[in-house]
mmCIF file of C-alpha atoms and ligand atoms in Angstrom:
data_model
loop_
_atom_site.group_PDB
_atom_site.id
_atom_site.type_symbol
_atom_site.label_atom_id
_atom_site.label_comp_id
_atom_site.label_asym_id
_atom_site.label_seq_id
_atom_site.Cartn_x
_atom_site.Cartn_y
_atom_site.Cartn_z
ATOM 1 C CA PHE A 1 12.145 22.462 -11.046
ATOM 2 C CA VAL A 2 8.980 20.700 -10.041
ATOM 3 C CA CYS A 3 10.280 17.822 -7.982
ATOM 4 C CA TYR A 4 7.041 15.875 -7.624
ATOM 5 C CA ARG A 5 7.098 15.116 -11.388
ATOM 6 C CA PHE A 6 10.491 13.446 -11.267
ATOM 7 C CA ARG A 7 11.225 9.893 -12.158
ATOM 8 C CA PHE A 8 12.644 8.122 -9.152
ATOM 9 C CA THR A 9 9.832 7.951 -6.608
ATOM 10 C CA GLN A 10 9.190 4.969 -4.338
ATOM 11 C CA GLU A 11 5.672 3.630 -3.765
ATOM 12 C CA LEU A 12 5.592 1.612 -0.549
ATOM 13 C CA HIS A 13 1.863 1.284 0.173
ATOM 14 C CA ALA A 14 -0.255 0.141 -2.784
ATOM 15 C CA HIS A 15 -2.996 -2.513 -2.574
ATOM 16 C CA LEU A 16 -3.209 -4.325 -5.905
ATOM 17 C CA ASN A 17 -6.996 -4.453 -6.266
ATOM 18 C CA GLY A 18 -7.493 -0.932 -4.938
ATOM 19 C CA SER A 19 -4.998 0.333 -7.517
ATOM 20 C CA LEU A 20 -6.884 -0.812 -10.637
ATOM 21 C CA SER A 21 -7.734 2.062 -12.958
ATOM 22 C CA GLU A 22 -11.264 2.469 -14.240
ATOM 23 C CA ASP A 23 -10.029 1.446 -17.736
ATOM 24 C CA THR A 24 -8.571 -1.809 -16.423
ATOM 25 C CA LEU A 25 -11.766 -2.548 -14.493
ATOM 26 C CA ARG A 26 -13.898 -1.980 -17.577
ATOM 27 C CA ASP A 27 -11.634 -4.110 -19.802
ATOM 28 C CA LEU A 28 -11.629 -6.974 -17.311
ATOM 29 C CA PHE A 29 -15.372 -6.683 -16.996
ATOM 30 C CA MET A 30 -15.864 -6.808 -20.786
ATOM 31 C CA GLU A 31 -13.504 -9.784 -21.146
ATOM 32 C CA ASN A 32 -15.470 -11.906 -18.669
ATOM 33 C CA PRO A 33 -18.538 -13.441 -20.371
ATOM 34 C CA ASP A 34 -20.148 -14.227 -16.994
ATOM 35 C CA LEU A 35 -20.021 -10.579 -15.960
ATOM 36 C CA LYS A 36 -20.773 -8.873 -19.289
ATOM 37 C CA SER A 37 -24.504 -9.279 -18.814
ATOM 38 C CA ASP A 38 -24.402 -8.297 -15.140
ATOM 39 C CA GLU A 39 -25.939 -4.812 -15.029
ATOM 40 C CA ARG A 40 -25.333 -4.532 -11.294
ATOM 41 C CA ILE A 41 -21.559 -4.928 -11.630
ATOM 42 C CA LYS A 42 -21.570 -2.587 -14.647
ATOM 43 C CA SER A 43 -23.156 0.194 -12.650
ATOM 44 C CA LEU A 44 -20.962 -0.557 -9.632
ATOM 45 C CA ILE A 45 -17.854 -0.014 -11.799
ATOM 46 C CA SER A 46 -18.991 3.535 -12.563
ATOM 47 C CA SER A 47 -19.161 4.151 -8.824
ATOM 48 C CA PHE A 48 -15.725 2.634 -8.118
ATOM 49 C CA LEU A 49 -14.025 5.999 -7.981
ATOM 50 C CA LEU A 50 -14.557 7.394 -4.570
ATOM 51 C CA LYS A 51 -15.504 10.920 -3.736
ATOM 52 C CA SER A 52 -15.838 11.339 0.008
ATOM 53 C CA ARG A 53 -17.250 8.451 1.966
ATOM 54 C CA SER A 54 -17.047 6.782 5.345
ATOM 55 C CA LEU A 55 -14.352 4.182 5.987
ATOM 56 C CA GLU A 56 -17.075 1.517 5.820
ATOM 57 C CA GLU A 57 -18.119 2.581 2.311
ATOM 58 C CA CYS A 58 -14.462 2.620 1.199
ATOM 59 C CA PHE A 59 -14.238 -1.086 2.014
ATOM 60 C CA LYS A 60 -17.302 -1.895 -0.114
ATOM 61 C CA LYS A 61 -15.402 -0.578 -3.160
ATOM 62 C CA PHE A 62 -12.954 -3.468 -3.107
ATOM 63 C CA GLU A 63 -15.737 -5.946 -3.843
ATOM 64 C CA ILE A 64 -16.002 -4.415 -7.317
ATOM 65 C CA ALA A 65 -12.336 -5.012 -8.127
ATOM 66 C CA HIS A 66 -12.550 -8.503 -6.630
ATOM 67 C CA ALA A 67 -15.516 -9.325 -8.890
ATOM 68 C CA VAL A 68 -13.423 -8.824 -12.045
ATOM 69 C CA THR A 69 -10.177 -10.466 -10.874
ATOM 70 C CA VAL A 70 -11.441 -14.019 -10.519
ATOM 71 C CA THR A 71 -9.103 -15.940 -12.860
ATOM 72 C CA PRO A 72 -5.283 -16.155 -13.002
ATOM 73 C CA ALA A 73 -5.422 -14.438 -16.431
ATOM 74 C CA ALA A 74 -7.404 -11.510 -15.008
ATOM 75 C CA VAL A 75 -5.055 -11.250 -12.012
ATOM 76 C CA LYS A 76 -2.072 -11.143 -14.407
ATOM 77 C CA ARG A 77 -3.658 -8.443 -16.526
ATOM 78 C CA ALA A 78 -4.571 -6.415 -13.410
ATOM 79 C CA THR A 79 -1.011 -6.691 -12.040
ATOM 80 C CA LYS A 80 0.572 -5.743 -15.369
ATOM 81 C CA ASP A 81 -1.664 -2.673 -15.775
ATOM 82 C CA VAL A 82 -1.060 -1.464 -12.221
ATOM 83 C CA ILE A 83 2.738 -1.769 -12.603
ATOM 84 C CA SER A 84 2.572 0.073 -15.972
ATOM 85 C CA ASP A 85 0.481 2.868 -14.421
ATOM 86 C CA PHE A 86 3.008 3.379 -11.627
ATOM 87 C CA ALA A 87 5.969 3.220 -14.047
ATOM 88 C CA ALA A 88 4.327 5.828 -16.305
ATOM 89 C CA ASP A 89 3.967 8.087 -13.257
ATOM 90 C CA GLY A 90 7.719 7.940 -12.594
ATOM 91 C CA VAL A 91 7.812 5.273 -9.899
ATOM 92 C CA ALA A 92 11.176 3.478 -9.904
ATOM 93 C CA TYR A 93 10.512 1.190 -6.947
ATOM 94 C CA LEU A 94 7.106 -0.311 -6.205
ATOM 95 C CA GLU A 95 5.973 -2.493 -3.334
ATOM 96 C CA LEU A 96 2.618 -4.022 -4.190
ATOM 97 C CA ARG A 97 0.587 -5.818 -1.563
ATOM 98 C CA THR A 98 -2.332 -8.150 -2.083
ATOM 99 C CA THR A 99 -4.472 -10.656 -0.190
ATOM 100 C CA PRO A 100 -4.194 -14.211 -1.594
ATOM 101 C CA ARG A 101 -7.696 -15.060 -2.810
ATOM 102 C CA SER A 102 -9.296 -18.290 -3.974
ATOM 103 C CA VAL A 103 -12.340 -18.590 -6.225
ATOM 104 C CA PRO A 104 -13.991 -22.009 -5.819
ATOM 105 C CA GLY A 105 -13.497 -24.194 -8.881
ATOM 106 C CA ILE A 106 -11.530 -21.496 -10.742
ATOM 107 C CA MET A 107 -8.465 -20.306 -8.847
ATOM 108 C CA SER A 108 -6.603 -21.382 -5.697
ATOM 109 C CA LYS A 109 -4.718 -18.985 -3.422
ATOM 110 C CA SER A 110 -1.451 -20.474 -4.721
ATOM 111 C CA GLU A 111 -2.498 -19.802 -8.322
ATOM 112 C CA TYR A 112 -3.457 -16.238 -7.370
ATOM 113 C CA VAL A 113 -0.025 -15.596 -5.821
ATOM 114 C CA GLN A 114 1.739 -17.303 -8.743
ATOM 115 C CA ALA A 115 -0.119 -15.087 -11.247
ATOM 116 C CA VAL A 116 1.080 -11.929 -9.469
ATOM 117 C CA VAL A 117 4.666 -13.187 -9.072
ATOM 118 C CA ASP A 118 4.892 -14.337 -12.722
ATOM 119 C CA THR A 119 3.730 -10.920 -13.922
ATOM 120 C CA ILE A 120 6.294 -9.129 -11.747
ATOM 121 C CA LYS A 121 9.035 -11.406 -13.151
ATOM 122 C CA ASP A 122 7.883 -10.718 -16.742
ATOM 123 C CA VAL A 123 7.785 -6.936 -16.242
ATOM 124 C CA GLN A 124 11.246 -6.823 -14.650
ATOM 125 C CA ALA A 125 12.732 -8.913 -17.460
ATOM 126 C CA PHE A 126 12.136 -5.887 -19.722
ATOM 127 C CA ASN A 127 13.894 -3.351 -17.478
ATOM 128 C CA SER A 128 16.349 -1.146 -19.376
ATOM 129 C CA SER A 129 18.254 2.045 -18.566
ATOM 130 C CA ASP A 130 15.412 4.298 -19.719
ATOM 131 C CA LYS A 131 12.498 2.043 -18.707
ATOM 132 C CA PHE A 132 13.146 0.798 -15.220
ATOM 133 C CA ILE A 133 11.036 -0.358 -12.292
ATOM 134 C CA ILE A 134 11.847 -2.631 -9.369
ATOM 135 C CA VAL A 135 8.771 -4.423 -8.025
ATOM 136 C CA LYS A 136 8.387 -6.340 -4.753
ATOM 137 C CA LEU A 137 5.379 -8.122 -3.306
ATOM 138 C CA LEU A 138 3.912 -8.307 0.199
ATOM 139 C CA LEU A 139 1.124 -10.789 0.915
ATOM 140 C CA SER A 140 -1.712 -9.402 3.018
ATOM 141 C CA ILE A 141 -3.784 -10.826 5.825
ATOM 142 C CA ASN A 142 -7.306 -9.456 5.907
ATOM 143 C CA ARG A 143 -8.181 -9.001 9.573
ATOM 144 C CA GLN A 144 -11.851 -9.462 8.737
ATOM 145 C CA GLU A 145 -11.201 -13.040 7.618
ATOM 146 C CA SER A 146 -10.858 -16.008 10.002
ATOM 147 C CA PRO A 147 -7.651 -16.866 11.901
ATOM 148 C CA ILE A 148 -7.467 -19.994 9.687
ATOM 149 C CA GLU A 149 -7.329 -17.815 6.559
ATOM 150 C CA ALA A 150 -4.717 -15.615 8.248
ATOM 151 C CA GLU A 151 -2.561 -18.642 9.008
ATOM 152 C CA GLU A 152 -2.945 -19.889 5.447
ATOM 153 C CA ASN A 153 -1.825 -16.513 4.038
ATOM 154 C CA VAL A 154 1.215 -16.384 6.308
ATOM 155 C CA ARG A 155 2.117 -19.903 5.180
ATOM 156 C CA LYS A 156 1.736 -18.854 1.528
ATOM 157 C CA ALA A 157 4.006 -15.860 2.184
ATOM 158 C CA ILE A 158 6.691 -18.034 3.794
ATOM 159 C CA GLU A 159 6.545 -20.491 0.858
ATOM 160 C CA ALA A 160 6.578 -17.737 -1.763
ATOM 161 C CA ASN A 161 9.500 -16.006 -0.047
ATOM 162 C CA ALA A 162 11.461 -19.288 -0.111
ATOM 163 C CA ALA A 163 10.744 -19.712 -3.833
ATOM 164 C CA TYR A 164 11.134 -16.029 -4.880
ATOM 165 C CA PRO A 165 13.228 -14.280 -2.203
ATOM 166 C CA ASP A 166 13.950 -11.285 -4.470
ATOM 167 C CA ILE A 167 10.253 -10.638 -5.094
ATOM 168 C CA VAL A 168 8.113 -11.784 -2.145
ATOM 169 C CA VAL A 169 9.616 -9.873 0.758
ATOM 170 C CA GLY A 170 6.968 -9.385 3.405
ATOM 171 C CA VAL A 171 3.528 -9.649 4.942
ATOM 172 C CA ASP A 172 0.968 -6.923 5.547
ATOM 173 C CA LEU A 173 -1.938 -6.748 7.966
ATOM 174 C CA SER A 174 -4.882 -4.879 6.452
ATOM 175 C CA GLY A 175 -8.673 -5.055 6.123
ATOM 176 C CA ASN A 176 -11.438 -3.239 7.936
ATOM 177 C CA PRO A 177 -9.999 -2.076 11.291
ATOM 178 C CA LYS A 178 -13.338 -2.589 13.040
ATOM 179 C CA TYR A 179 -12.985 -6.350 12.843
ATOM 180 C CA GLY A 180 -10.731 -9.110 14.150
ATOM 181 C CA ASP A 181 -8.811 -9.807 17.348
ATOM 182 C CA VAL A 182 -5.398 -8.875 15.999
ATOM 183 C CA VAL A 183 -3.514 -9.066 19.282
ATOM 184 C CA ARG A 184 -4.687 -12.585 20.082
ATOM 185 C CA ASN A 185 -4.999 -14.167 16.653
ATOM 186 C CA ILE A 186 -2.695 -12.385 14.245
ATOM 187 C CA LEU A 187 0.366 -10.906 15.969
ATOM 188 C CA PRO A 188 1.603 -14.417 16.973
ATOM 189 C CA LEU A 189 1.388 -15.487 13.293
ATOM 190 C CA LEU A 190 3.325 -12.410 12.250
ATOM 191 C CA THR A 191 6.042 -13.305 14.764
ATOM 192 C CA GLU A 192 6.403 -16.613 12.885
ATOM 193 C CA ALA A 193 6.580 -14.742 9.568
ATOM 194 C CA ARG A 194 9.297 -12.468 10.939
ATOM 195 C CA LYS A 195 11.303 -15.442 12.244
ATOM 196 C CA SER A 196 11.344 -16.894 8.744
ATOM 197 C CA GLY A 197 12.881 -13.694 7.364
ATOM 198 C CA LEU A 198 9.827 -11.816 6.086
ATOM 199 C CA LYS A 199 9.371 -8.096 6.710
ATOM 200 C CA VAL A 200 6.158 -7.163 8.542
ATOM 201 C CA VAL A 201 3.973 -4.101 7.944
ATOM 202 C CA LEU A 202 0.832 -3.328 9.920
ATOM 203 C CA HIS A 203 -2.098 -1.064 9.115
ATOM 204 C CA CYS A 204 -2.174 0.691 12.449
ATOM 205 C CA ALA A 205 -4.490 3.154 14.211
ATOM 206 C CA GLU A 206 -6.856 3.945 11.336
ATOM 207 C CA ILE A 207 -9.488 4.258 14.066
ATOM 208 C CA PRO A 208 -8.910 4.846 17.803
ATOM 209 C CA ASN A 209 -8.093 1.591 19.643
ATOM 210 C CA GLU A 210 -5.674 2.245 22.511
ATOM 211 C CA ASN A 211 -4.924 -1.366 23.473
ATOM 212 C CA GLU A 212 -4.485 -2.732 19.943
ATOM 213 C CA VAL A 213 -2.369 0.227 18.841
ATOM 214 C CA GLU A 214 -0.125 -0.109 21.893
ATOM 215 C CA GLU A 215 0.466 -3.819 21.163
ATOM 216 C CA MET A 216 1.137 -3.036 17.494
ATOM 217 C CA LEU A 217 3.665 -0.356 18.417
ATOM 218 C CA LYS A 218 5.399 -2.716 20.843
ATOM 219 C CA PHE A 219 5.525 -5.390 18.130
ATOM 220 C CA ASN A 220 8.174 -3.306 16.328
ATOM 221 C CA ALA A 221 6.938 -3.826 12.790
ATOM 222 C CA ASP A 222 9.235 -2.821 9.945
ATOM 223 C CA ARG A 223 6.748 -0.136 8.870
ATOM 224 C CA LEU A 224 3.261 1.015 9.855
ATOM 225 C CA GLY A 225 0.427 1.980 7.516
ATOM 226 C CA HIS A 226 -1.369 5.280 8.235
ATOM 227 C CA GLY A 227 -0.784 5.602 12.008
ATOM 228 C CA THR A 228 -3.603 8.133 12.148
ATOM 229 C CA CYS A 229 -4.998 7.761 15.687
ATOM 230 C CA VAL A 230 -1.670 7.642 17.531
ATOM 231 C CA HIS A 231 -1.185 11.346 18.278
ATOM 232 C CA PRO A 232 -3.386 12.647 21.139
ATOM 233 C CA SER A 233 -5.078 15.194 18.825
ATOM 234 C CA TYR A 234 -6.410 12.373 16.607
ATOM 235 C CA GLY A 235 -7.870 9.962 19.170
ATOM 236 C CA GLY A 236 -4.541 8.527 20.336
ATOM 237 C CA SER A 237 -2.623 9.429 23.492
ATOM 238 C CA GLU A 238 0.680 10.878 24.700
ATOM 239 C CA LYS A 239 1.771 7.334 25.612
ATOM 240 C CA LEU A 240 1.116 5.944 22.095
ATOM 241 C CA TRP A 241 2.720 8.943 20.410
ATOM 242 C CA ARG A 242 5.856 8.556 22.545
ATOM 243 C CA LEU A 243 6.008 4.827 21.723
ATOM 244 C CA LEU A 244 5.831 5.622 18.004
ATOM 245 C CA LEU A 245 8.491 8.348 18.129
ATOM 246 C CA ASP A 246 10.849 6.208 20.218
ATOM 247 C CA SER A 247 10.416 3.223 17.891
ATOM 248 C CA LYS A 248 11.434 5.349 14.856
ATOM 249 C CA THR A 249 9.252 2.998 12.767
ATOM 250 C CA PRO A 250 8.540 4.640 9.378
ATOM 251 C CA LEU A 251 4.905 5.472 8.637
ATOM 252 C CA GLU A 252 3.316 5.003 5.210
ATOM 253 C CA VAL A 253 1.399 8.242 4.688
ATOM 254 C CA CYS A 254 -1.612 8.272 2.329
ATOM 255 C CA LEU A 255 -3.039 11.811 2.247
ATOM 256 C CA THR A 256 -5.900 11.480 -0.254
ATOM 257 C CA SER A 257 -7.021 8.122 1.117
ATOM 258 C CA ASN A 258 -7.203 9.424 4.692
ATOM 259 C CA VAL A 259 -9.143 12.552 3.758
ATOM 260 C CA LYS A 260 -11.534 10.755 1.365
ATOM 261 C CA CYS A 261 -12.238 8.049 3.962
ATOM 262 C CA LYS A 262 -12.725 10.809 6.531
ATOM 263 C CA THR A 263 -10.261 9.375 9.043
ATOM 264 C CA VAL A 264 -8.540 12.784 8.769
ATOM 265 C CA GLU A 265 -10.621 15.961 8.443
ATOM 266 C CA THR A 266 -8.465 18.106 6.172
ATOM 267 C CA TYR A 267 -5.076 17.961 4.420
ATOM 268 C CA GLU A 268 -3.782 20.830 6.571
ATOM 269 C CA ASN A 269 -4.650 18.847 9.703
ATOM 270 C CA HIS A 270 -3.081 15.587 8.532
ATOM 271 C CA HIS A 271 -0.691 14.011 11.046
ATOM 272 C CA LEU A 272 2.065 14.343 8.433
ATOM 273 C CA ARG A 273 2.564 17.863 9.821
ATOM 274 C CA HIS A 274 3.740 16.365 13.139
ATOM 275 C CA LEU A 275 6.003 13.860 11.395
ATOM 276 C CA LEU A 276 7.618 16.662 9.382
ATOM 277 C CA GLN A 277 8.062 18.830 12.450
ATOM 278 C CA LEU A 278 9.680 16.040 14.487
ATOM 279 C CA GLN A 279 11.566 14.485 11.546
ATOM 280 C CA HIS A 280 9.947 11.102 12.107
ATOM 281 C CA PRO A 281 10.512 8.859 9.021
ATOM 282 C CA PHE A 282 7.624 8.422 6.552
ATOM 283 C CA ALA A 283 6.932 7.400 2.965
ATOM 284 C CA ILE A 284 4.364 9.282 0.870
ATOM 285 C CA SER A 285 2.139 6.635 -0.752
ATOM 286 C CA THR A 286 -1.155 6.188 -2.631
ATOM 287 C CA ASP A 287 -2.923 3.291 -0.799
ATOM 288 C CA ASP A 288 -5.541 2.600 -3.518
ATOM 289 C CA LYS A 289 -4.883 4.867 -6.493
ATOM 290 C CA GLY A 290 -7.910 3.488 -8.389
ATOM 291 C CA VAL A 291 -10.432 3.900 -5.601
ATOM 292 C CA PHE A 292 -9.139 7.339 -4.622
ATOM 293 C CA SER A 293 -8.388 8.644 -8.140
ATOM 294 C CA THR A 294 -4.832 9.546 -7.316
ATOM 295 C CA SER A 295 -1.218 8.867 -8.324
ATOM 296 C CA LEU A 296 2.071 9.081 -6.462
ATOM 297 C CA SER A 297 2.982 12.338 -8.217
ATOM 298 C CA LYS A 298 -0.381 13.810 -7.137
ATOM 299 C CA GLU A 299 0.369 12.780 -3.534
ATOM 300 C CA PHE A 300 3.788 14.492 -3.738
ATOM 301 C CA GLU A 301 2.147 17.587 -5.160
ATOM 302 C CA LEU A 302 -0.449 17.601 -2.367
ATOM 303 C CA ALA A 303 2.231 17.218 0.309
ATOM 304 C CA ALA A 304 4.330 19.974 -1.277
ATOM 305 C CA LYS A 305 1.440 22.421 -1.556
ATOM 306 C CA THR A 306 -0.141 21.655 1.820
ATOM 307 C CA PHE A 307 3.056 21.757 3.865
ATOM 308 C CA ASN A 308 5.017 24.181 1.710
ATOM 309 C CA LEU A 309 7.829 21.697 0.984
ATOM 310 C CA SER A 310 10.792 22.766 -1.141
ATOM 311 C CA SER A 311 12.234 20.646 -3.954
ATOM 312 C CA LEU A 312 15.071 19.633 -1.675
ATOM 313 C CA GLU A 313 12.628 18.566 1.049
ATOM 314 C CA LEU A 314 10.727 16.459 -1.485
ATOM 315 C CA CYS A 315 13.981 14.807 -2.545
ATOM 316 C CA ASN A 316 14.588 14.061 1.136
ATOM 317 C CA CYS A 317 11.147 12.414 1.238
ATOM 318 C CA VAL A 318 12.234 10.163 -1.631
ATOM 319 C CA ALA A 319 15.496 9.310 0.138
ATOM 320 C CA MET A 320 13.544 8.502 3.320
ATOM 321 C CA ALA A 321 11.304 6.133 1.366
ATOM 322 C CA ILE A 322 14.341 4.399 -0.178
ATOM 323 C CA ASN A 323 15.704 3.820 3.331
ATOM 324 C CA ALA A 324 12.326 2.526 4.570
ATOM 325 C CA SER A 325 11.849 0.200 1.589
ATOM 326 C CA PHE A 326 12.447 -3.548 1.492
ATOM 327 C CA ALA A 327 14.857 -3.269 -1.443
ATOM 328 C CA SER A 328 18.191 -5.076 -1.148
ATOM 329 C CA THR A 329 21.288 -3.039 -0.240
ATOM 330 C CA ASP A 330 22.423 -3.057 -3.892
ATOM 331 C CA GLU A 331 19.004 -1.897 -5.058
ATOM 332 C CA LYS A 332 18.921 0.875 -2.432
ATOM 333 C CA ASN A 333 22.388 2.044 -3.546
ATOM 334 C CA GLU A 334 21.249 2.078 -7.168
ATOM 335 C CA LEU A 335 18.100 4.085 -6.321
ATOM 336 C CA MET A 336 20.089 6.549 -4.181
ATOM 337 C CA SER A 337 22.625 7.099 -6.968
ATOM 338 C CA LYS A 338 19.809 7.721 -9.479
ATOM 339 C CA LEU A 339 18.313 10.242 -7.041
ATOM 340 C CA SER A 340 21.691 11.998 -6.590
ATOM 341 C CA ALA A 341 22.233 12.152 -10.370
ATOM 342 C CA PHE A 342 18.762 13.651 -10.749
ATOM 343 C CA LYS A 343 19.465 16.302 -8.094
ATOM 344 C CA ILE A 344 22.753 17.284 -9.788
ATOM 345 C CA GLU A 345 21.119 17.366 -13.242
ATOM 346 C CA ARG A 346 18.295 19.627 -12.016
ATOM 347 C CA GLY A 347 20.563 21.807 -9.840
HETATM 348 P P1 5GP B 401 -6.188 -6.673 -2.427
HETATM 349 O O1 5GP B 401 -5.558 -7.188 -1.168
HETATM 350 O O2 5GP B 401 -7.428 -7.447 -2.791
HETATM 351 O O3 5GP B 401 -5.224 -6.584 -3.585
HETATM 352 O O4 5GP B 401 -6.595 -5.145 -2.166
HETATM 353 C C1 5GP B 401 -7.793 -4.748 -1.534
HETATM 354 C C2 5GP B 401 -7.772 -5.069 -0.045
HETATM 355 O O5 5GP B 401 -6.767 -4.297 0.628
HETATM 356 C C3 5GP B 401 -9.068 -4.685 0.676
HETATM 357 O O6 5GP B 401 -10.028 -5.717 0.589
HETATM 358 C C4 5GP B 401 -8.608 -4.440 2.108
HETATM 359 O O7 5GP B 401 -8.523 -5.663 2.819
HETATM 360 C C5 5GP B 401 -7.197 -3.909 1.931
HETATM 361 N N1 5GP B 401 -7.159 -2.420 1.985
HETATM 362 C C6 5GP B 401 -7.121 -1.570 0.956
HETATM 363 N N2 5GP B 401 -7.068 -0.286 1.378
HETATM 364 C C7 5GP B 401 -7.065 -0.335 2.720
HETATM 365 C C8 5GP B 401 -6.989 0.676 3.739
HETATM 366 O O8 5GP B 401 -6.944 1.892 3.510
HETATM 367 N N3 5GP B 401 -6.999 0.232 5.032
HETATM 368 C C9 5GP B 401 -7.047 -1.095 5.351
HETATM 369 N N4 5GP B 401 -7.033 -1.425 6.641
HETATM 370 N N5 5GP B 401 -7.101 -2.063 4.409
HETATM 371 C C10 5GP B 401 -7.116 -1.690 3.113
#
């Protein structure tokens, strides 16, 4: 059987606004009277889908999605569509992450977060045995923004976790890796978040940065995004690679994103090959399925074809992602038993 088309995958690294499909972007654009006459945004939407660009150009793409998600109603619609897209692709457990955003006079950061949480609650209320998806939320800190914004987002995450502990489960550090003094300004805030019970994930080593990566690895995050420039062959060092392996921290691996942003040259050369060889835990993920024109099943297919993975090995990838997820113990048990039933059914 073709395992990457099965129905119980786990998506652990998906940015909400980077995951909007072109259809959702167009609909949101058409529904907003202020934007409908904006030819610039219209033409930008056609260029949302990314071919192969530099990391810098990848970050420009998010401005397009941000331009159409400026009201709580638009944020709700965007969240609902993204969850439906993942569910239709066979994702049974989804961790979305998003940066709380305010739009002066229209939407506060609290309203933004509330719109996403309310949509997740609504979607999960309709879960049934044949239509089933568990959705969690991580709130992101954009390292390009000021330390004041970072502190505000951590505070929002702590408040949201207190109000919705089953939904808002963690914080994420993301944004353009060229900017921000993470070690000085952000890691102390994330220590506070961790103390209040939130999980912490860090985008780590997307570009070489020995000192920052070392501090991130020593921070012992619950998971790390990408982890590209840790291995000595990719601009890291033996010391960083050893720290990563010893920590056993799972990596969120986004093949298409890394190759399209040119932080990795080819699929064959992706650092996933080292993780597979050394059995270091990882979770195959999409990153920004809208920007990179991908889906989780496409990422599984790519991994299978590039690294010659058997069906059983792909099932092991799913099990690894369940273990690395922020689902509750009951939810993990339920996902594992669905995976086992699937394996028995398909032989
Ligand atoms: P949002 O947080 O608005 O829902 O999703 C888009 C944001 O996620 C971007 O503005 C950026 O801060 C972050 N993001 C998306 N993809 C990446 C990535 O590959 N690397 C990093 N470091 N940040 C990303």
